[in-house]
Coordinates of C-alpha atoms and ligand atoms in Angstrom, one line a residue:
M284 CA 43.6 106.1 166.6
F285 CA 45.0 106.4 163.1
I286 CA 46.1 103.3 161.3
G287 CA 47.7 103.1 157.9
S288 CA 50.8 102.1 156.0
D289 CA 51.3 104.9 153.5
N290 CA 53.7 107.8 153.6
N291 CA 51.2 110.2 155.2
T292 CA 50.7 107.8 158.1
I293 CA 54.4 107.6 158.6
K294 CA 54.6 111.4 158.5
K295 CA 51.7 111.7 161.0
A296 CA 53.4 109.3 163.3
A297 CA 56.6 111.2 163.2
E298 CA 54.7 114.4 163.9
T299 CA 53.0 112.7 166.9
I300 CA 56.4 111.6 168.3
K301 CA 58.0 115.1 167.8
S302 CA 55.1 116.6 169.7
G303 CA 55.3 114.3 172.7
G304 CA 52.8 111.6 171.6
I305 CA 53.1 107.8 171.4
V306 CA 52.6 105.5 168.3
A307 CA 52.9 101.9 167.6
F308 CA 55.2 101.0 164.7
P309 CA 56.5 97.8 163.0
T310 CA 60.1 96.5 163.4
E311 CA 61.6 93.3 162.1
T312 CA 61.2 91.7 165.6
V313 CA 57.8 92.8 167.0
Y314 CA 55.7 96.0 167.0
G315 CA 57.1 98.7 169.2
L316 CA 55.3 101.5 171.1
G317 CA 57.5 104.6 170.5
A318 CA 58.0 108.1 172.0
D319 CA 60.8 110.6 171.9
A320 CA 63.5 109.0 174.0
L321 CA 64.7 112.3 175.2
N322 CA 61.3 113.6 176.4
P323 CA 60.6 112.1 179.9
E324 CA 56.8 113.2 179.8
A325 CA 56.4 111.4 176.4
V326 CA 58.1 108.3 177.7
A327 CA 55.9 108.4 180.8
E328 CA 52.9 107.9 178.5
I329 CA 54.3 104.6 177.2
F330 CA 54.5 103.3 180.8
K331 CA 51.0 104.5 181.4
A332 CA 49.5 103.0 178.2
K333 CA 51.2 99.6 178.6
G334 CA 50.7 99.4 182.4
R335 CA 54.5 98.7 182.5
P336 CA 56.2 98.6 185.9
A337 CA 58.5 101.7 186.3
D338 CA 61.5 99.5 187.1
N339 CA 61.6 98.1 183.6
P340 CA 63.8 100.1 181.3
L341 CA 63.2 100.8 177.6
I342 CA 65.2 100.1 174.5
V343 CA 66.3 103.3 172.6
H344 CA 66.0 102.9 168.8
I345 CA 68.3 104.8 166.5
A346 CA 68.6 104.9 162.6
E347 CA 72.1 106.2 162.1
L348 CA 75.0 104.4 163.5
D349 CA 76.7 107.7 164.6
D350 CA 73.7 108.4 166.9
I351 CA 74.9 105.8 169.3
N352 CA 77.6 108.2 170.5
K353 CA 75.0 110.8 171.4
I354 CA 73.2 108.5 173.9
A355 CA 75.9 106.0 175.2
E356 CA 79.5 105.5 176.0
V357 CA 80.8 103.5 173.1
S358 CA 83.6 101.1 173.3
P359 CA 85.6 99.4 170.4
L360 CA 83.7 96.2 171.3
A361 CA 80.3 98.0 170.9
L362 CA 81.4 99.2 167.4
K363 CA 82.4 95.8 166.4
L364 CA 79.1 94.3 167.5
A365 CA 77.2 97.2 165.7
E366 CA 79.1 96.5 162.6
K367 CA 78.2 92.9 162.6
F368 CA 74.7 92.9 163.8
W369 CA 73.2 96.3 162.9
P370 CA 70.9 97.1 161.5
G371 CA 69.0 94.1 162.9
P372 CA 67.4 92.3 165.8
F373 CA 70.2 93.0 168.3
T374 CA 70.2 95.2 171.4
M375 CA 73.3 96.3 173.3
I376 CA 73.3 97.6 176.9
L377 CA 76.0 100.3 177.4
P378 CA 76.8 103.0 179.9
K379 CA 74.3 105.8 179.3
K380 CA 74.9 109.5 178.7
D381 CA 73.2 112.2 180.6
C382 CA 70.7 113.1 177.9
I383 CA 68.9 109.8 178.5
P384 CA 66.2 110.5 181.1
D385 CA 66.0 108.3 184.2
I386 CA 62.6 107.1 183.2
V387 CA 64.0 105.5 180.1
S388 CA 66.7 103.5 181.9
A389 CA 64.5 103.0 185.0
G390 CA 67.2 104.7 187.0
L391 CA 70.0 102.4 185.9
P392 CA 73.3 103.9 184.8
T393 CA 72.9 102.0 181.4
V394 CA 70.9 102.3 178.3
A395 CA 69.7 99.7 175.8
V396 CA 70.4 100.6 172.2
R397 CA 69.1 99.0 169.0
F398 CA 69.3 100.0 165.3
P399 CA 66.3 98.1 163.7
S400 CA 66.5 97.0 160.1
H401 CA 62.8 97.5 159.2
P402 CA 62.5 100.2 156.7
I403 CA 59.4 101.8 158.3
A404 CA 61.0 101.8 161.7
Q405 CA 64.1 103.6 160.2
R406 CA 62.0 106.1 158.4
L407 CA 60.0 106.9 161.5
I408 CA 63.1 107.5 163.6
R409 CA 64.7 109.6 160.9
E410 CA 61.6 111.7 160.3
S411 CA 61.0 112.1 164.0
G412 CA 64.5 113.5 164.3
C413 CA 65.1 111.9 167.7
P414 CA 66.0 108.5 169.1
I415 CA 62.8 106.6 169.9
A416 CA 62.3 104.8 173.2
A417 CA 60.1 101.7 172.4
P418 CA 59.1 98.6 174.3
S419 CA 57.1 95.9 172.6
A420 CA 53.6 97.4 171.8
N421 CA 51.6 94.9 173.9
L422 CA 49.9 95.6 177.2
S423 CA 52.3 94.7 179.9
G424 CA 52.4 91.0 180.6
S425 CA 50.7 89.8 177.5
P426 CA 52.3 88.3 174.3
S427 CA 54.2 90.8 172.1
P428 CA 52.4 92.0 169.0
T429 CA 53.5 90.7 165.6
R430 CA 50.5 91.9 163.6
V431 CA 48.5 95.2 163.6
E432 CA 45.4 93.2 164.8
H433 CA 47.2 92.4 168.0
I434 CA 47.7 96.1 168.7
I435 CA 44.1 96.9 167.9
N436 CA 43.2 94.0 170.3
D437 CA 45.2 95.7 173.1
Y438 CA 44.5 99.3 172.5
G439 CA 41.5 99.6 170.1
G440 CA 38.7 101.7 171.4
T441 CA 41.0 103.5 173.9
E442 CA 42.7 106.9 173.7
K443 CA 45.9 105.4 175.0
I444 CA 47.9 105.6 171.8
A445 CA 47.6 108.1 168.9
G446 CA 48.0 105.6 166.1
V447 CA 49.8 102.7 164.5
I448 CA 51.6 102.2 161.3
D449 CA 50.7 99.0 159.6
G450 CA 53.8 97.0 158.4
G451 CA 52.1 93.7 158.1
E452 CA 53.5 90.7 159.9
C453 CA 56.9 91.1 161.7
F454 CA 59.6 89.0 160.1
C455 CA 61.3 87.5 163.2
G456 CA 58.2 87.4 165.4
L457 CA 60.1 87.6 168.6
E458 CA 62.0 90.5 170.3
S459 CA 65.7 91.3 169.8
T460 CA 68.6 89.6 171.4
V461 CA 69.7 91.7 174.3
I462 CA 73.3 91.6 175.6
S463 CA 75.0 93.7 178.2
I464 CA 78.5 94.8 177.4
A465 CA 78.4 97.4 180.3
T466 CA 79.7 94.5 182.5
E467 CA 82.7 92.2 182.2
P468 CA 82.3 89.5 180.9
A469 CA 79.5 90.4 178.6
V470 CA 76.1 88.7 179.4
L471 CA 73.2 87.5 177.1
L472 CA 70.1 88.8 178.9
R473 CA 67.5 87.9 176.3
P474 CA 68.0 85.3 173.5
G475 CA 66.6 86.2 170.1
Y476 CA 67.1 85.9 166.5
I477 CA 70.8 86.6 166.7
T478 CA 72.1 83.5 168.5
P479 CA 74.8 83.1 171.2
K480 CA 76.9 81.2 168.7
Q481 CA 77.0 84.3 166.3
I482 CA 77.8 86.6 169.2
M483 CA 80.5 84.3 170.5
E484 CA 82.4 84.8 167.2
I485 CA 83.1 88.3 168.6
I486 CA 82.8 87.6 172.3
P487 CA 84.0 84.1 173.0
D488 CA 83.5 84.3 176.7
L489 CA 79.8 85.6 176.5
Q490 CA 78.0 84.4 179.6
I491 CA 74.3 83.4 179.4
S492 CA 72.2 84.7 182.2
D493 CA 70.6 81.9 184.3
A494 CA 67.3 83.8 183.9
V495 CA 67.2 82.8 180.2
K496 CA 66.3 79.3 181.1
E497 CA 65.2 79.3 184.7
R498 CA 63.0 81.1 187.1
L499 CA 64.8 83.7 189.1
K500 CA 65.4 82.5 192.7
D501 CA 63.6 84.5 195.5
G502 CA 65.5 87.6 196.2
E503 CA 67.8 87.1 193.3
K504 CA 68.4 90.5 191.4
A505 CA 67.6 90.5 187.7
L506 CA 70.3 91.8 185.5
S507 CA 67.6 92.7 183.1
P508 CA 64.5 93.9 185.0
G509 CA 62.2 92.6 182.3
M510 CA 63.2 89.0 183.2
K511 CA 61.6 89.1 186.6
H512 CA 58.1 90.1 185.4
R513 CA 55.6 87.5 184.2
H514 CA 55.4 87.9 180.5
Y515 CA 53.9 86.5 177.4
A516 CA 51.3 84.7 179.4
P517 CA 47.9 84.0 178.0
K518 CA 45.0 84.5 180.3
S519 CA 44.4 80.8 181.1
P520 CA 46.8 78.7 183.0
T521 CA 49.5 77.2 180.9
E522 CA 51.6 74.1 181.3
G523 CA 54.8 73.4 179.4
I524 CA 55.3 69.8 178.3
V525 CA 58.8 68.4 177.7
G526 CA 59.4 64.9 176.3
N527 CA 58.9 63.0 173.1
S528 CA 55.7 63.6 171.0
E529 CA 53.9 60.3 171.8
K530 CA 54.5 60.5 175.6
A531 CA 53.5 64.2 175.5
A532 CA 50.3 63.4 173.6
I533 CA 49.3 60.6 175.9
Y534 CA 49.7 62.8 179.0
I535 CA 47.8 65.7 177.4
N536 CA 45.0 63.5 176.1
A537 CA 44.6 61.8 179.5
V538 CA 44.4 65.2 181.3
C539 CA 41.9 66.4 178.7
L540 CA 39.7 63.2 178.7
A541 CA 39.6 62.8 182.5
D542 CA 37.3 65.9 183.0
D543 CA 35.0 68.2 181.3
K544 CA 37.2 71.3 181.1
K545 CA 38.2 73.1 177.8
Y546 CA 41.8 72.3 177.0
G547 CA 44.1 73.6 174.2
V548 CA 47.5 72.5 173.0
M549 CA 50.1 74.4 171.2
C550 CA 52.2 71.7 169.5
Y551 CA 54.5 71.0 166.6
D552 CA 53.0 70.5 163.2
E553 CA 53.8 66.9 163.0
E554 CA 52.1 66.2 166.3
A555 CA 48.7 67.7 165.5
N556 CA 47.0 64.3 164.7
L557 CA 48.1 62.7 168.0
F558 CA 45.5 64.5 170.0
S559 CA 42.0 63.8 171.0
D560 CA 39.3 65.9 169.1
K561 CA 38.2 67.2 172.5
L562 CA 41.3 69.4 172.5
T563 CA 41.7 72.7 170.6
V564 CA 45.0 72.0 168.6
I565 CA 47.0 74.8 167.2
P566 CA 50.3 73.9 165.7
Y567 CA 53.1 76.5 165.7
G568 CA 55.6 75.1 163.2
K569 CA 57.7 72.0 162.6
E570 CA 59.7 70.8 165.5
S571 CA 62.9 71.2 163.4
N572 CA 62.1 74.7 162.3
P573 CA 62.6 77.1 165.2
T574 CA 62.6 80.1 162.8
E575 CA 59.0 79.2 161.8
Q576 CA 58.0 78.8 165.5
A577 CA 59.5 82.1 166.4
A578 CA 57.3 83.8 163.8
K579 CA 54.2 82.1 165.1
I580 CA 54.4 81.8 168.9
F581 CA 52.9 85.1 169.9
D582 CA 50.1 85.0 167.4
V583 CA 49.2 81.5 168.5
L584 CA 49.3 82.5 172.2
R585 CA 47.0 85.4 171.4
T586 CA 44.6 83.1 169.5
F587 CA 44.3 80.9 172.6
D588 CA 43.4 84.0 174.6
S589 CA 40.3 84.5 172.3
L590 CA 39.2 80.9 172.8
N591 CA 38.7 81.0 176.5
T592 CA 40.3 77.6 177.2
D593 CA 40.6 76.6 180.9
K594 CA 44.1 75.4 180.3
I595 CA 46.8 75.4 177.6
F596 CA 49.5 72.9 177.2
I597 CA 52.6 74.0 175.3
R598 CA 55.2 71.7 173.7
L599 CA 58.7 72.7 174.4
T600 CA 62.1 71.5 173.2
G601 CA 64.9 74.0 173.8
G602 CA 68.3 74.1 172.1
D603 CA 71.1 76.6 171.5
G604 CA 70.1 78.6 168.4
I605 CA 66.8 80.4 167.8
E606 CA 65.3 77.4 169.8
L607 CA 66.7 79.1 172.8
A608 CA 64.7 82.2 172.2
V609 CA 61.5 80.2 171.5
Y610 CA 62.1 78.2 174.7
N611 CA 62.8 81.3 176.7
R612 CA 59.5 83.0 175.7
L613 CA 57.4 79.8 176.1
I614 CA 58.7 78.9 179.6
R615 CA 57.7 82.4 180.6
A616 CA 54.3 82.0 178.9
C617 CA 54.0 78.9 181.2
D618 CA 55.3 80.9 184.2
H619 CA 57.9 78.1 184.5
N620 CA 55.2 75.5 185.1
I621 CA 56.8 72.6 183.2
T622 CA 56.1 68.9 183.2
N623 CA 58.6 66.4 181.9
V624 CA 56.8 63.3 180.6
S625 CA 59.8 61.4 179.3
N626 CA 59.7 59.0 182.3
N627 CA 55.9 58.5 182.4
P628 CA 55.2 54.8 182.8
L629 CA 54.2 52.9 179.6
V630 CA 50.6 52.4 178.5
F631 CA 50.0 49.4 176.3
G632 CA 46.8 48.6 174.4
V633 CA 46.1 44.9 173.9
L634 CA 44.0 43.8 170.8
G635 CA 43.0 40.4 169.7
L636 CA 40.1 38.4 168.2
S637 CA 37.9 36.0 170.3
G638 CA 39.9 32.9 171.2
A639 CA 43.3 34.5 170.4
G640 CA 44.2 34.4 174.1
K641 CA 44.3 38.0 174.9
T642 CA 43.4 37.4 178.5
T643 CA 46.5 35.2 179.0
V644 CA 48.7 37.9 177.6
C645 CA 47.0 40.5 179.9
E646 CA 47.6 38.1 182.8
Y647 CA 51.3 38.0 181.9
L648 CA 51.5 41.8 181.7
K649 CA 49.7 42.2 185.1
A650 CA 52.4 39.8 186.6
E651 CA 54.9 42.2 185.1
G652 CA 53.3 45.1 187.0
F653 CA 50.9 46.5 184.5
D654 CA 47.6 47.8 185.8
H655 CA 44.8 46.1 183.8
I656 CA 42.2 48.6 182.6
D657 CA 39.4 46.6 181.1
T658 CA 37.1 48.8 179.2
D659 CA 34.4 46.1 179.0
L660 CA 34.3 46.0 182.8
I661 CA 34.3 49.8 183.1
S662 CA 31.4 50.0 180.7
R663 CA 29.4 47.9 183.1
E664 CA 30.4 49.8 186.1
I665 CA 29.7 53.3 184.8
V666 CA 26.0 52.7 184.1
P667 CA 24.8 54.5 187.3
S668 CA 26.8 57.7 186.2
A669 CA 25.4 57.4 182.6
K670 CA 21.9 56.6 183.7
K671 CA 20.5 60.0 183.2
E672 CA 21.9 60.5 179.8
L673 CA 20.8 56.9 178.8
I674 CA 17.3 57.7 179.9
N675 CA 17.3 60.9 178.1
A676 CA 18.4 59.2 174.9
F677 CA 16.3 56.0 175.1
S678 CA 13.6 56.6 177.7
D679 CA 13.3 54.8 181.1
I680 CA 12.1 51.5 179.7
I681 CA 15.8 50.4 179.5
F682 CA 15.9 50.4 183.3
G683 CA 13.8 47.8 185.1
D684 CA 11.7 48.4 188.2
D685 CA 14.6 47.4 190.4
G686 CA 16.6 50.3 188.8
E687 CA 19.0 47.9 187.1
L688 CA 19.8 48.3 183.4
N689 CA 17.9 46.0 181.2
R690 CA 20.7 45.1 178.8
S691 CA 18.8 43.1 176.3
K692 CA 16.3 45.9 176.1
L693 CA 19.0 48.5 175.7
A694 CA 20.7 46.3 173.0
E695 CA 17.4 45.9 171.1
I696 CA 16.8 49.7 171.0
A697 CA 20.4 50.7 170.5
F698 CA 21.1 48.4 167.7
S699 CA 17.7 49.0 165.9
S700 CA 19.3 51.9 163.9
S701 CA 22.7 53.1 163.3
E702 CA 21.7 56.5 164.7
N703 CA 20.8 54.9 168.1
T704 CA 24.0 52.9 168.1
Q705 CA 25.9 56.2 167.6
T706 CA 24.0 57.8 170.4
L707 CA 24.7 54.9 172.8
N708 CA 28.4 54.9 171.8
A709 CA 28.7 58.6 172.2
I710 CA 27.3 58.4 175.8
M711 CA 29.2 55.3 176.9
H712 CA 32.5 56.2 175.2
K713 CA 32.7 59.5 176.9
Y714 CA 32.2 57.9 180.4
I715 CA 34.6 55.1 179.5
M716 CA 37.3 57.5 178.4
T717 CA 36.9 59.6 181.5
E718 CA 37.4 56.5 183.6
V719 CA 40.4 55.2 181.6
A720 CA 42.1 58.6 181.4
D721 CA 41.7 59.1 185.2
R722 CA 43.2 55.6 185.9
I723 CA 46.2 56.3 183.6
L724 CA 46.8 59.6 185.4
T725 CA 46.7 57.9 188.8
N726 CA 49.1 55.3 187.3
F727 CA 51.4 58.0 186.1
R728 CA 51.5 59.5 189.6
N729 CA 52.3 56.2 191.1
G730 CA 54.8 55.1 188.4
V731 CA 52.7 52.1 187.4
P732 CA 52.5 51.0 183.7
S733 CA 48.9 50.5 182.3
L734 CA 47.4 48.1 179.9
I735 CA 44.1 48.8 178.2
D736 CA 41.9 46.2 176.6
G737 CA 38.3 45.7 175.7
A738 CA 36.0 46.8 172.9
A739 CA 36.5 50.5 173.6
L740 CA 40.2 50.4 172.8
L741 CA 39.6 51.2 169.2
E742 CA 35.9 52.2 169.2
A743 CA 36.3 55.0 171.8
K744 CA 39.8 55.8 170.5
A745 CA 41.5 54.8 173.7
D746 CA 44.5 54.1 171.5
L747 CA 45.2 57.8 171.8
L748 CA 46.3 56.9 175.3
C749 CA 48.6 54.2 174.4
D750 CA 52.4 54.2 173.8
R751 CA 52.2 50.9 172.0
I752 CA 49.6 48.4 170.8
I753 CA 50.1 44.7 171.2
F754 CA 48.1 42.4 168.8
V755 CA 47.6 38.8 170.1
K756 CA 47.3 36.6 167.1
A757 CA 46.1 33.0 166.5
S758 CA 44.8 31.2 163.5
T759 CA 41.1 30.9 162.9
N760 CA 41.2 27.2 163.6
T761 CA 43.0 27.5 166.9
R762 CA 40.6 30.3 167.9
L763 CA 37.6 28.2 166.9
N764 CA 38.7 25.3 169.0
R765 CA 39.4 27.4 172.0
V766 CA 36.1 29.3 171.8
I767 CA 34.1 26.1 171.4
S768 CA 35.7 24.4 174.4
R769 CA 35.7 27.6 176.5
D770 CA 32.2 28.9 175.9
G771 CA 30.5 25.6 175.3
I772 CA 29.0 26.8 172.0
D773 CA 28.9 25.0 168.6
E774 CA 31.0 25.8 165.5
K775 CA 28.3 27.6 163.8
K776 CA 27.7 30.1 166.7
A777 CA 31.4 30.6 167.0
M778 CA 31.7 31.4 163.4
Q779 CA 28.9 33.9 163.7
R780 CA 30.6 35.6 166.5
F781 CA 33.8 35.7 164.5
A782 CA 32.0 37.3 161.6
R783 CA 30.9 40.2 163.8
Q784 CA 34.5 41.1 164.7
Q785 CA 36.8 43.5 162.9
P786 CA 39.0 41.9 160.2
E787 CA 42.3 40.7 161.6
K788 CA 44.0 42.9 159.0
V789 CA 42.6 46.1 160.6
L790 CA 43.8 45.2 164.1
E791 CA 47.2 44.1 162.9
E792 CA 47.7 47.5 161.0
K793 CA 46.9 49.3 164.3
S794 CA 49.5 47.3 166.2
D795 CA 53.2 47.8 167.0
F796 CA 53.9 44.3 168.3
I797 CA 52.4 40.9 167.2
F798 CA 52.2 38.2 170.0
D799 CA 51.9 34.9 168.2
N800 CA 49.7 32.9 170.4
D801 CA 48.8 30.1 168.0
S802 CA 50.2 27.3 169.9
D803 CA 50.6 27.0 173.7
A804 CA 54.1 25.6 173.2
N805 CA 55.0 29.0 171.8
F806 CA 53.8 31.0 174.8
H807 CA 57.0 31.0 176.9
E808 CA 59.2 32.1 173.9
E809 CA 56.7 34.8 173.0
T810 CA 56.5 36.2 176.6
K811 CA 60.4 36.4 176.6
R812 CA 60.1 38.4 173.3
L813 CA 57.5 40.7 174.8
K814 CA 59.5 41.2 177.9
K815 CA 62.5 42.4 175.8
Y816 CA 60.1 44.6 173.9
I817 CA 58.8 46.2 177.1
S818 CA 62.3 47.0 178.2
D819 CA 63.2 48.4 174.8
C820 CA 60.1 50.7 174.9
R821 CA 61.2 51.9 178.3
K822 CA 64.7 52.9 176.9
D823 CA 63.1 54.5 173.8
V824 CA 62.1 57.9 175.3
Ligands
TXA221 O1 62.8 93.7 169.5 C1 62.8 94.4 170.5 O2 63.6 94.5 171.2 C2 61.4 95.2 170.7 C3 61.3 96.1 169.5 C4 60.1 97.1 169.7 O3 62.5 96.8 169.3 N1 61.5 95.9 171.9 C5 61.3 95.2 173.1 O4 61.3 96.0 174.2 O5 61.2 94.0 173.1 P1 60.8 95.6 175.7 O6 60.7 96.8 176.4 O7 59.6 94.8 175.5 O8 62.0 94.6 176.2 C6 63.2 95.3 176.5 C7 64.1 94.4 177.4 C8 63.4 94.3 178.8 O9 63.6 93.0 179.3 C9 64.2 95.3 179.6 O10 64.2 94.9 181.0 C10 65.6 95.1 179.0 O11 65.3 95.0 177.7 N2 66.4 96.3 179.2 C11 66.2 97.6 178.7 N3 67.1 98.4 179.1 C12 67.9 97.8 180.0 C13 69.0 98.1 180.8 N4 69.6 99.3 180.8 N5 69.5 97.1 181.6 C14 69.1 95.9 181.5 N6 68.0 95.4 180.8 C15 67.5 96.4 180.0
MG222 MG1 58.2 93.4 175.9

């Protein structure tokens, strides 16, 4: 397989096409796999190399406007569109002329025609002296290639294609916009870099095929055969996630933390730091920049393939411009498996220092329907599951003859060095987070809001699972009095306990809502304020 970018390589590629071979070449959209469009045997090689279903027709590429007349029936509308969008990432479907073999049009009476703007593509077509039939140069079903490495990945080490011209990275990154003007009214079959709005300046009544945004219904005939085939899909199962960034991250984190599988997420740049470090996170551009996303999606999908994840989540938004093209490719990468997380119930975290009255606030939230997830309780309950790992780390002296955990022994060993503390935390936090994540997912299914409290909230990063953090605040004096009377300890002991806790400032900075619990007289007013806050959070999706 020859690879190069110089004049000789282009010449060699043109010779190959003239003599009935197939080569990959760059266009401004994606790489194409080209053959002489007028030679049915050569075109058959493309179908063979890609493993492409015979019912999926190819686009014929030209490099002189006049050449359109040789292959298709041209209307004044076609010429108007050509003048506006060619050369460029735009394909028109027109009634075909007889010279186009059936294999190119998959037996349809129409032909798709495009005049690419990429200089290498244009030179190749001109030097070959024939129109070039070319689908995207990927193996059928996988993401389209936007860099030479993608083609080497698909065809390297095989004799399937003669060579590839290296044109660097493709500018658009996704395939051309396809419209059919063989029908009345004209229909957008595949969104791309040229947007519906641009086309509507010429065709105001342009229809948008349902298949652009939805799965074809059973038995429904595809206007464009390519739309019914599974496409762009990475090897591992993929789930599209619609909804705001925070809700999406909570859901994805919960799924990932609830088991031991390997998950990945393809997200917007600004979301990258919302995810658990258990996930492989690959951003694909700013949420507000679909042009950047378009250029990256196929490369990122292919990167995930090489990582062997068990499942990939993909963040989706949609829109009318280039967003529509990005959305169209991604819903198909997900095989239309899309979860909308906008209405997932709330998850609150509750923080507070000893004696601040966190429990009272938790009781209030429970009465409001929140499921109370107490990480301190969980950490006690998970000991049997963590037993093996704890013994591996600290030997079996931490368990008594009765098989029960000897907590003071464990504390003595675990807190004897920071290394031991870290080991204990790593084991316990993993189990706690699995439990918490699992509870939250169950609550999502049942429409129940969750509240998380306990030491693990910040220590184990359970705040990654929270929409909002509530900080319950009271003055040191109030807290002191409460702790002394509640726990029957003296002031000195109480102060010692306070000294071991995180500084108030740290907790306050982490929080979104401060519940002032300094005086009991205030409690009622504060709960009213909290109630309003909960309802505002519910609206804020
Ligand atoms: O940007 C592009 O268009 C790239 C570069 C290489 O030019 N090519 C490309 O080709 O994406 P391909 O084969 O991957 O996609 C062509 C799409 C398919 O969905 C196919 O079903 C549709 O165009 N198509 C081709 N001829 C058609 C026809 N006569 N009627 C309806 N749909 C057609
Ligand atoms: Mg394709």
